[in-house]
Coordinates of C-alpha atoms in Angstrom, one line a residue:
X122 CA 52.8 -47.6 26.8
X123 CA 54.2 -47.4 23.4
X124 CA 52.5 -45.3 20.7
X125 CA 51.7 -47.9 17.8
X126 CA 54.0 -46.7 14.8
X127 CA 52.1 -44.6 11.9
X128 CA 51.7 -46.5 8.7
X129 CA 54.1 -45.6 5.8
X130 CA 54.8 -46.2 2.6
X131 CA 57.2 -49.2 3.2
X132 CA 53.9 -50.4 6.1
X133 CA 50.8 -50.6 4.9
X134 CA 48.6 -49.1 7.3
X135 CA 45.4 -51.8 6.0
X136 CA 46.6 -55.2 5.8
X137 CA 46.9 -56.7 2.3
X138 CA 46.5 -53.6 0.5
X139 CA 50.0 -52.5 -1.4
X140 CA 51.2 -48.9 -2.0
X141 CA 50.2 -48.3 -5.4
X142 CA 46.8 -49.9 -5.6
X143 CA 45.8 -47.9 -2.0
X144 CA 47.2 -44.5 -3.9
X145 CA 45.0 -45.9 -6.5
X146 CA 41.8 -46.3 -3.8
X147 CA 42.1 -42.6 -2.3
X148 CA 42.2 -41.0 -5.2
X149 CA 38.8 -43.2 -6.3
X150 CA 37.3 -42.1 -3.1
X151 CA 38.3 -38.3 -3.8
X152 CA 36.4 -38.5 -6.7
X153 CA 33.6 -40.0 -5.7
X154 CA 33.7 -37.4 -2.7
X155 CA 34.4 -34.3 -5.4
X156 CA 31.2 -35.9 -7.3
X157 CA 29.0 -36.4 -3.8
X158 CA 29.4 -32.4 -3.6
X159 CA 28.9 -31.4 -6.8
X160 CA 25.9 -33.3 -7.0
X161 CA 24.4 -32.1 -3.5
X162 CA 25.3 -28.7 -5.0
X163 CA 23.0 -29.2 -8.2
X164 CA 20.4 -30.2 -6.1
X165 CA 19.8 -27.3 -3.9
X166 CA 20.3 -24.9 -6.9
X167 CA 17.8 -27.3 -8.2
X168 CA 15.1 -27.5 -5.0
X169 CA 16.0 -23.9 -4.2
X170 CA 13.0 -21.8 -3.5
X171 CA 13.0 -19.6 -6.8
X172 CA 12.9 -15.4 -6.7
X173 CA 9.4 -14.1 -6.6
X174 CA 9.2 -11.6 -9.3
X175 CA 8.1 -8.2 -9.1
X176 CA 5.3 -9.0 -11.1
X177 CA 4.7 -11.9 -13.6
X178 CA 1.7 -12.6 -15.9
X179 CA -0.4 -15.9 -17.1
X180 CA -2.3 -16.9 -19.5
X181 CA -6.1 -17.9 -18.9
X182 CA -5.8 -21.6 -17.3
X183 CA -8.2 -24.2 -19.0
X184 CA -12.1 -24.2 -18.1
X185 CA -11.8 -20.9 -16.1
X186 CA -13.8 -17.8 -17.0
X187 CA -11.2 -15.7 -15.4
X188 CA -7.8 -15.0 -17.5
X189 CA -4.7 -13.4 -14.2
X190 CA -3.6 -10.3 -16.4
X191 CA -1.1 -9.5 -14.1
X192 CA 0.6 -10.8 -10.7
X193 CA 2.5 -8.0 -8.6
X194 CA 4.4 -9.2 -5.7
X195 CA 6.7 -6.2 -4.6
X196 CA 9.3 -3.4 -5.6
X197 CA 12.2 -6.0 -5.7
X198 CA 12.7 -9.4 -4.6
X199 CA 14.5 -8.6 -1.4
X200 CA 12.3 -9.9 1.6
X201 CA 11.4 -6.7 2.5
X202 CA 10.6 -5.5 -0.9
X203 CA 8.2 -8.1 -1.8
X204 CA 4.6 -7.7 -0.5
X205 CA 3.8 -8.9 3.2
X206 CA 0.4 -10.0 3.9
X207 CA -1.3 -7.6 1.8
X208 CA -4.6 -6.8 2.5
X209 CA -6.4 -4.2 0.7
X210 CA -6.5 -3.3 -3.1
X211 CA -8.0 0.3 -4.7
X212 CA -7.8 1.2 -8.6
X213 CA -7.6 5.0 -9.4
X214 CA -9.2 7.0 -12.2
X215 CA -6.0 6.3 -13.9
X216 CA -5.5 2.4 -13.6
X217 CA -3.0 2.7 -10.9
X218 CA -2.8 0.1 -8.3
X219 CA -3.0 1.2 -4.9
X220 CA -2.0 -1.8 -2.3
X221 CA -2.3 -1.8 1.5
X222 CA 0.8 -3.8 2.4
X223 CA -0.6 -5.1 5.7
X224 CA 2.5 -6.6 7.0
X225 CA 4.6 -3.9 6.5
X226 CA 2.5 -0.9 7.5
X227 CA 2.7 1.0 4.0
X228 CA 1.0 2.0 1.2
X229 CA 2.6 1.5 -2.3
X230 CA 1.2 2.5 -5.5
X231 CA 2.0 0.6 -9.4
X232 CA 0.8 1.4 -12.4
X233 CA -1.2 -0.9 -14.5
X234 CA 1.8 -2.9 -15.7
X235 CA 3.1 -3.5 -12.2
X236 CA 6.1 -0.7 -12.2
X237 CA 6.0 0.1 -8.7
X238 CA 5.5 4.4 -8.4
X239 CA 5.5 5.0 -5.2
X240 CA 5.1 4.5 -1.1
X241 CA 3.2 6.0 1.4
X242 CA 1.8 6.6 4.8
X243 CA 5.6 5.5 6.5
X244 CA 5.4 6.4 10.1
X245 CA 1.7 6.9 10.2
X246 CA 0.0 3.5 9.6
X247 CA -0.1 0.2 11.8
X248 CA -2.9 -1.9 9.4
X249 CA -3.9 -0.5 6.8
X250 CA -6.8 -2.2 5.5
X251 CA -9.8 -1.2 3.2
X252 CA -8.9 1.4 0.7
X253 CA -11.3 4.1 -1.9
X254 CA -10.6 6.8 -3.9
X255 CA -13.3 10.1 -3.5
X256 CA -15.8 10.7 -6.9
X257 CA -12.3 12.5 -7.8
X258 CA -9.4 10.5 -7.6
X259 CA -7.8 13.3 -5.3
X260 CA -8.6 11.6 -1.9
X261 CA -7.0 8.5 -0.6
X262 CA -9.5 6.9 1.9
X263 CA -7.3 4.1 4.1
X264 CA -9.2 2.1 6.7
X265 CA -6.3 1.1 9.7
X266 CA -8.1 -0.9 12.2
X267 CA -5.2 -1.0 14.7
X268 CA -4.4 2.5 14.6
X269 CA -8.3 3.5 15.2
X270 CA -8.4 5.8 12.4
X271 CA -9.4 6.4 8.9
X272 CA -6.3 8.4 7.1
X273 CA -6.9 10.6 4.3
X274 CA -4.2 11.2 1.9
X275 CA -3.7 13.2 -1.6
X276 CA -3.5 11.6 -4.8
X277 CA 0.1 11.2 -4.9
X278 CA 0.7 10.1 -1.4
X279 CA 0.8 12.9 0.6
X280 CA -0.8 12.9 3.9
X281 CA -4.1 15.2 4.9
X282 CA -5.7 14.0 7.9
X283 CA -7.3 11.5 10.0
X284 CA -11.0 10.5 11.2
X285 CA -12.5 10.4 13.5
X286 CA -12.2 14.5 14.5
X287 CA -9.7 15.3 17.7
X288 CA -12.6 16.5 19.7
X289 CA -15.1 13.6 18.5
X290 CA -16.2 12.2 21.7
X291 CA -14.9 8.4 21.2
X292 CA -17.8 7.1 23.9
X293 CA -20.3 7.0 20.6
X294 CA -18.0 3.7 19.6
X295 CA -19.1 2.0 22.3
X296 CA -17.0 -0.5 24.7
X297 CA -14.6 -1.5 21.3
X298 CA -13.9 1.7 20.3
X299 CA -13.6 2.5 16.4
X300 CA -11.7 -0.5 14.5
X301 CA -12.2 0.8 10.9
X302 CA -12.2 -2.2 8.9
X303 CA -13.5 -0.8 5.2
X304 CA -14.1 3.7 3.9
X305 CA -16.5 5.1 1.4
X306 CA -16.8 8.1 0.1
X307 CA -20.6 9.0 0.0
X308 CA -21.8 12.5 -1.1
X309 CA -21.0 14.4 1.5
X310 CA -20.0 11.3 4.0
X311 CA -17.2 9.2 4.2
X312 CA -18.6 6.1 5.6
X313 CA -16.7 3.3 8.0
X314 CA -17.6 -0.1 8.9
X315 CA -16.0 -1.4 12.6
X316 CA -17.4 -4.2 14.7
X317 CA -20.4 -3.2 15.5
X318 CA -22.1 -1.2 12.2
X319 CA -21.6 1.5 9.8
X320 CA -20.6 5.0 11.1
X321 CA -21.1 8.1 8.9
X322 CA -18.6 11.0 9.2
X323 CA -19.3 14.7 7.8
X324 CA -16.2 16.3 6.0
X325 CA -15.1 18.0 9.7
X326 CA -14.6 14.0 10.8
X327 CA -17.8 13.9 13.3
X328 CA -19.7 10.6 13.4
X329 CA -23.3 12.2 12.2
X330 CA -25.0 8.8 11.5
X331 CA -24.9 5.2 12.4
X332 CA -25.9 1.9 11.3
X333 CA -26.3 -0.6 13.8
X334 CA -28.0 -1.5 17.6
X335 CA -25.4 -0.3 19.9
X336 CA -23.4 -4.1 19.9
X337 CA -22.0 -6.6 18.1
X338 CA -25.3 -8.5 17.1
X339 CA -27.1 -11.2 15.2
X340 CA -30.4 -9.4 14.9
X341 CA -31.4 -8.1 11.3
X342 CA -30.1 -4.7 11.1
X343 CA -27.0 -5.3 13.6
X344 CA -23.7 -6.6 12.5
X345 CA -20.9 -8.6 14.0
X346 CA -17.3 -7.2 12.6
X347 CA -18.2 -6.2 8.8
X348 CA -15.4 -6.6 7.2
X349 CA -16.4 -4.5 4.0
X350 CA -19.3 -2.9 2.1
X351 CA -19.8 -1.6 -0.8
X352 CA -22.0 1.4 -2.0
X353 CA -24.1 1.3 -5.7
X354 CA -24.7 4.9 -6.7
X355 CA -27.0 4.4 -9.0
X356 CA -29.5 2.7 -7.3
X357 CA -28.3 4.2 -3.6
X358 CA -27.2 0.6 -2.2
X359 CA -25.5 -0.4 0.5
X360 CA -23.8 -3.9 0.3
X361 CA -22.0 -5.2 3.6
X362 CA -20.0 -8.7 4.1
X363 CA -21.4 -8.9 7.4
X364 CA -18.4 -11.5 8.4
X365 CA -18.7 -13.1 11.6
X366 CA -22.3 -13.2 10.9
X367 CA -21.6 -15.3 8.0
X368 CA -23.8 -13.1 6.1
X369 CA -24.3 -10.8 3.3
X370 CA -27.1 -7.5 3.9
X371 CA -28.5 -5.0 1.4
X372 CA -29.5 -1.7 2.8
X373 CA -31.1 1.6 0.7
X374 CA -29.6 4.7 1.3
X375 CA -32.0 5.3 4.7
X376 CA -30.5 2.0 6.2
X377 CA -33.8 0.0 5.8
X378 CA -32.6 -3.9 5.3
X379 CA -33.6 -5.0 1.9
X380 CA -32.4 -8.8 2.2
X381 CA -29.8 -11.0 3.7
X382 CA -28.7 -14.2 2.8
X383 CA -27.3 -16.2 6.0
X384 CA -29.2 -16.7 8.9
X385 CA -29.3 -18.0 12.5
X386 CA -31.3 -21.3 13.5
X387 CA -33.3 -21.5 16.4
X388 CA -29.8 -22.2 18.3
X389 CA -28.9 -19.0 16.8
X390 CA -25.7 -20.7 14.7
X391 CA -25.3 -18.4 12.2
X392 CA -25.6 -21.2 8.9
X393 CA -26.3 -21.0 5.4
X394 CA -23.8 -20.6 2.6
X395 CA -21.2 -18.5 3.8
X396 CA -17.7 -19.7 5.5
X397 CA -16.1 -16.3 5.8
X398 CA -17.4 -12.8 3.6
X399 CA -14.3 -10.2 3.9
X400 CA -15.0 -8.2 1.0
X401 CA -17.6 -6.8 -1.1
X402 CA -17.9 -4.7 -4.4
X403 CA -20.1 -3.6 -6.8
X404 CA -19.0 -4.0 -10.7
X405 CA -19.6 -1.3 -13.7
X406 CA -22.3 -4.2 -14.5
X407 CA -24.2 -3.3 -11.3
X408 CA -23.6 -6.9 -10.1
X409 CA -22.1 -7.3 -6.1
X410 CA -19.1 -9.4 -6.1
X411 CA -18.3 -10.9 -2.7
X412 CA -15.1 -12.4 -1.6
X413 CA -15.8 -16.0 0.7
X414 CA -12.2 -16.0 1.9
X415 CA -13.0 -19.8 3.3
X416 CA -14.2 -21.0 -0.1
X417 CA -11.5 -23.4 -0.6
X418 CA -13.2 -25.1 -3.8
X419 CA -10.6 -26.8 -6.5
X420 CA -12.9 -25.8 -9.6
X421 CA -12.4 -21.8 -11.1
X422 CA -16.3 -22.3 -12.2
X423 CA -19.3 -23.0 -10.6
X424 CA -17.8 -22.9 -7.2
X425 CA -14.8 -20.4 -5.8
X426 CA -13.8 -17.8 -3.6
X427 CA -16.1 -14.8 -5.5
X428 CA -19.5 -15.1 -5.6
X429 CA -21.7 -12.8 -7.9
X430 CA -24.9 -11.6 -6.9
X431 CA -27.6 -9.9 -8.7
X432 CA -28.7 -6.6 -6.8
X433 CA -31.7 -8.3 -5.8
X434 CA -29.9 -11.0 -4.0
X435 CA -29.8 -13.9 -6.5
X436 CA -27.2 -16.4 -6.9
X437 CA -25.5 -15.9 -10.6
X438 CA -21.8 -16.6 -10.6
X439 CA -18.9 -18.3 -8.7
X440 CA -15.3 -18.8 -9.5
X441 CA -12.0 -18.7 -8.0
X442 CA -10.1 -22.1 -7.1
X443 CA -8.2 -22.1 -3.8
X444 CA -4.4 -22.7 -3.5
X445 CA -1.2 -21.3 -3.9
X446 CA -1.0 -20.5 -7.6
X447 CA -1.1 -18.6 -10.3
X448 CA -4.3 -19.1 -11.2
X449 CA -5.5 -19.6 -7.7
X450 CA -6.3 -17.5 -4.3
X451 CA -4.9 -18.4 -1.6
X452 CA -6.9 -16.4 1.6
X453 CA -8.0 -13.4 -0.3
X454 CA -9.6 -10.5 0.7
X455 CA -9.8 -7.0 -0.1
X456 CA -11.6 -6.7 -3.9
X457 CA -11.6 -4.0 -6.3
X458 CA -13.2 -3.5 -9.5
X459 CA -12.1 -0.8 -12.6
X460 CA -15.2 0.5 -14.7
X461 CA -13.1 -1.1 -18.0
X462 CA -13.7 -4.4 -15.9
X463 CA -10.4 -5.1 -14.6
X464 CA -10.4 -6.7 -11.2
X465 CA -7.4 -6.5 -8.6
X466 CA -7.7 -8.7 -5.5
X467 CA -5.4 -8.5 -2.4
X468 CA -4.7 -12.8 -2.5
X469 CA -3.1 -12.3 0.9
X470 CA -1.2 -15.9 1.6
X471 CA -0.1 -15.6 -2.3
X472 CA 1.3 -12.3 -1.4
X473 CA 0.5 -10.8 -4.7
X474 CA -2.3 -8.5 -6.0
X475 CA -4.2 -10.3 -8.8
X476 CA -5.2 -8.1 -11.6
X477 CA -7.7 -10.3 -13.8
X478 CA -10.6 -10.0 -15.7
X479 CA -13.6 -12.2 -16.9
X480 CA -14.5 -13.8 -20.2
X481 CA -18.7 -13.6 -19.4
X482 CA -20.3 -14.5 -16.3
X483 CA -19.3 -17.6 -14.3
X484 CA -21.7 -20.6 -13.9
X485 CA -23.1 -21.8 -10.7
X486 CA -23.3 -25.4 -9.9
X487 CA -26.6 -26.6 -9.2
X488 CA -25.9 -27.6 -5.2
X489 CA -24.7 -24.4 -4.6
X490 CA -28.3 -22.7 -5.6
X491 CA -30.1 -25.4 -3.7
X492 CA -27.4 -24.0 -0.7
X493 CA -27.9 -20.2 -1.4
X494 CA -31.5 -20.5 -1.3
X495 CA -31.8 -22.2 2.0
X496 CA -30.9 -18.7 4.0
X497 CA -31.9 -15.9 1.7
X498 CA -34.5 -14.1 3.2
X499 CA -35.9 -10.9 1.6
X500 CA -37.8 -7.8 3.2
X501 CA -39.7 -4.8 2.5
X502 CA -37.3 -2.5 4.5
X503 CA -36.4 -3.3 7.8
X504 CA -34.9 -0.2 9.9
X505 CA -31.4 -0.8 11.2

């Protein structure tokens, strides 16, 4: 079988079309190929996901009492530069910014304009969690869950030691083990939470106290995986965001419950105001300030991811819309507060720590008190 000829100049290769005006055609179709590419190539510079910055800031956003002083999302803007998953937040004496970077198993440290300083704890963390500074500044508490331990390190970075002691006998952790989710400094103690109470250490790193009834439990007094608690000095306070309790306890300084808002129904379904309490602290105003990571409101007033409470237990404040902003959280959880009032919050799904701070206390909306009210119960000093 003959191959059919190939069209040529002198034979049109479409029927009806001459030489010159089919020259004319390709080179129209060129150009409107060239400009098909050019403009696909505009439009994914366009679309293109833009670099996070190291750190940005943003003004106060309309109707909000809180004004976002300053976002930091990394040491660069490579992938692994930038903040993965971070999870806990501490301030030092100085204004630094301390940051568990969850994801990434590291400590880094920024000062208070976001110019990264530092990293730490590489090779010896797994998830690092809850972080304190001692009365000092010259201890660096870090709570690491995964890695069973609370690791102490210097100031500057510099590893110490570890807790719970080599020769602690683990069996007073129970069936869990220890899965240090928040550290205190306390006096003498450094205090732990894990998922079944509060456990007191003396400086050797030997449990000497504990909070709690042996398990993971609903009962007033027992606790179910608290996330964080916070200590008042003043008035010798403890405040824990009992979390999968859906609750938040006051203690004194003996252990003896004070009040708790959440409680169980006669199913024994935790229920009440709380979705999901991961983080508590108490402000230089002696007000708590609890983080509701599940709060996924849309108003920065009256409703939001941090509630403030008055020591006593009383609703006062909410703000803090949900989403991935600015000027919004986005799963947060680990909270810390400066005495000149400056906030940081480790906004986790944001991957950025939030340092803000607040023009007067936030309003509540009128349901929420009706809802707050419903499971606040209040004692004269129940033993744990």
């Amino acid at each position: 079988m003959n191959e059919s000829p190939q069209p040529t100049a002198e034979q049109p290769g479409t029927p009806g079309l001459s030489t010159t005006p089919r020259r004319l055609l390709w080179l129209l179709l060129a150009l409107l190929g060239a400009a098909a590419v050019g403009l696909g190539v505009l439009i994914v510079f366009l679309l293109r996901p833009s670099e996070a910055p190291t750190s940005s800031t943003i003004l106060q956003s309309a109707g909000c009492p809180m004004t976002i002083e300053r976002s930091i999302y990394g040491i660069g803007t490579d992938p692994g530069d930038l903040l993965l998953r971070p999870m806990g937040v501490a301030l030092d004496p100085d204004g630094n910014v301390w940051v568990a970077d969850t994801g990434h198993a590291r400590l880094l440290e920024f000062d208070a304009t976001g110019t990264f300083i530092r990293e730490a704890g590489e090779g010896r963390l797994t998830s690092p969690y809850g972080l304190a500074f001692d009365e000092t500044g010259s201890r660096l508490y870090v709570a690491d869950w995964n890695a069973h331990q609370v690791l102490v390190f210097s100031g500057d970075g510099r590893y110490i030691e570890s807790y719970p002691a080599p020769d602690q006998d683990l069996s007073v952790f129970g069936p869990v083990g220890f899965t240090p989710f928040e550290v205190r400094a306390w006096g003498a103690f450094i205090v732990a939470s894990s998922n079944d109470g509060l456990y007191f250490f003396d400086r050797d790193g030997k449990v000497v106290d504990y909070w709690g009834t042996g398990t993971r439990s609903r009962e007033v007094g027992g606790f179910n995986f608290p996330d964080a608690f916070d200590i008042d000095p003043k008035l010798g306070r403890f405040y824990v965001a009992d979390t999968l309790n859906r609750r938040v306890v006051a203690l004194d300084e003996t252990g003896n419950v004070l009040w708790v808002s959440g409680q169980p129904d006669e199913q024994g379904k935790i229920v009440g105001f709380w979705e999901l309490p991961r983080s508590v602290a108490v402000g230089p105003d002696g007000n708590v300030y609890v983080v509701d990571t599940f709060r996924f409101q849309n108003e920065c007033a009256g409703t939001g991811h941090i509630v403030v409470l008055s020591p006593e237990g009383d609703l006062i404040g909410e703000f803090g819309a949900g989403g991935p902003g600015e000027d919004t959280f986005n799963f947060p959880e680990k909270l810390a507060i400066a005495s000149n009032g400056v906030f940081a919050i480790a906004d986790r799904e944001n991957g950025r720590i939030a340092l803000f701070r607040l023009d007067g206390l936030p309003r509540v909306d009128e349901s929420e008190t009706k809802l707050y009210a419903k499971s606040f119960v209040r004692f004269g000093g129940v033993g744990p």
